[in-house]
Amino acid sequence: MAALRIICTVLLVLCALVVIVSVLLQQGQTEGLGSIAGGAETFFGKNKSKSYEGKLALATKVCGTAFIVLSLVIAAIVSRG
């Protein structure tokens, strides 16, 4: 159990670092007054999943989910003894 706890802790720290870096690299979502008139809907806005920002958003979601799951696993391991 000690080895599993160490592995999960190392993975938790790596996920935390990836989440921090990916959030800091993302651009803000504020569009100003242009979003009121629909000016934010451009060609690049429609293909956002294939862009660099889309990949960063996906990395944030995946590592954030892994962080939560690993936190619960570590809590369960620690509570068992």
Short mmCIF file of C-alpha atoms in Angstrom, two decimals:
data_model
loop_
_atom_site.label_atom_id
_atom_site.label_comp_id
_atom_site.label_asym_id
_atom_site.label_seq_id
_atom_site.Cartn_x
_atom_site.Cartn_y
_atom_site.Cartn_z
CA MET A 1 0.00 0.00 0.00
CA ALA A 2 2.88 2.36 0.68
CA ALA A 3 4.14 2.03 -2.89
CA LEU A 4 0.67 2.74 -4.30
CA ARG A 5 0.38 5.82 -2.09
CA ILE A 6 3.77 7.12 -3.27
CA ILE A 7 2.89 6.54 -6.94
CA CYS A 8 -0.48 8.27 -6.54
CA THR A 9 1.15 11.19 -4.73
CA VAL A 10 3.73 11.66 -7.49
CA LEU A 11 0.98 11.53 -10.14
CA LEU A 12 -1.07 14.02 -8.10
CA VAL A 13 1.84 16.49 -8.01
CA LEU A 14 2.42 16.10 -11.76
CA CYS A 15 -1.28 16.67 -12.49
CA ALA A 16 -1.25 19.75 -10.28
CA LEU A 17 1.74 21.18 -12.15
CA VAL A 18 0.14 20.50 -15.54
CA VAL A 19 -3.11 22.17 -14.44
CA ILE A 20 -1.23 25.22 -13.14
CA VAL A 21 0.82 25.61 -16.31
CA SER A 22 -2.10 25.01 -18.68
CA VAL A 23 -4.30 27.53 -16.87
CA LEU A 24 -1.56 30.16 -16.88
CA LEU A 25 -0.92 29.68 -20.61
CA GLN A 26 -4.58 30.15 -21.58
CA GLN A 27 -5.84 33.48 -22.79
CA GLY A 28 -8.71 35.27 -21.09
CA GLN A 29 -12.26 34.63 -22.24
CA THR A 30 -13.41 38.26 -22.14
CA GLU A 31 -14.26 39.66 -25.53
CA GLY A 32 -15.35 43.11 -24.46
CA LEU A 33 -18.23 44.82 -26.25
CA GLY A 34 -17.58 42.85 -29.44
CA SER A 35 -19.23 39.78 -27.95
CA ILE A 36 -22.54 41.62 -27.54
CA ALA A 37 -22.92 42.15 -31.27
CA GLY A 38 -21.67 38.66 -32.14
CA GLY A 39 -18.25 39.83 -33.26
CA ALA A 40 -16.54 37.02 -31.36
CA GLU A 41 -17.98 34.38 -33.69
CA THR A 42 -15.27 34.15 -36.32
CA PHE A 43 -13.81 31.31 -38.32
CA PHE A 44 -11.14 30.75 -35.69
CA GLY A 45 -13.75 30.64 -32.94
CA LYS A 46 -15.56 27.80 -34.70
CA ASN A 47 -12.39 25.69 -35.08
CA LYS A 48 -11.22 26.22 -31.53
CA SER A 49 -10.93 22.52 -30.65
CA LYS A 50 -8.10 22.06 -33.15
CA SER A 51 -6.19 25.13 -32.08
CA TYR A 52 -3.52 25.55 -29.41
CA GLU A 53 -6.06 27.07 -27.02
CA GLY A 54 -8.39 24.12 -27.53
CA LYS A 55 -5.63 21.67 -26.69
CA LEU A 56 -4.77 23.64 -23.56
CA ALA A 57 -8.41 23.61 -22.49
CA LEU A 58 -8.59 19.85 -23.03
CA ALA A 59 -5.38 19.31 -21.05
CA THR A 60 -6.82 21.41 -18.22
CA LYS A 61 -10.03 19.38 -18.13
CA VAL A 62 -8.30 15.99 -18.27
CA CYS A 63 -5.66 16.80 -15.66
CA GLY A 64 -8.20 18.51 -13.43
CA THR A 65 -10.36 15.39 -13.49
CA ALA A 66 -7.32 13.19 -12.84
CA PHE A 67 -6.35 15.47 -9.94
CA ILE A 68 -9.75 15.04 -8.30
CA VAL A 69 -9.77 11.26 -8.81
CA LEU A 70 -6.23 10.88 -7.48
CA SER A 71 -7.10 13.01 -4.46
CA LEU A 72 -10.01 10.71 -3.66
CA VAL A 73 -7.86 7.61 -4.16
CA ILE A 74 -5.16 8.94 -1.83
CA ALA A 75 -7.80 9.85 0.77
CA ALA A 76 -9.20 6.31 0.58
CA ILE A 77 -5.72 4.78 0.92
CA VAL A 78 -4.85 6.93 3.91
CA SER A 79 -8.15 6.24 5.66
CA ARG A 80 -7.67 2.47 5.34
CA GLY A 81 -4.48 2.60 7.32
#
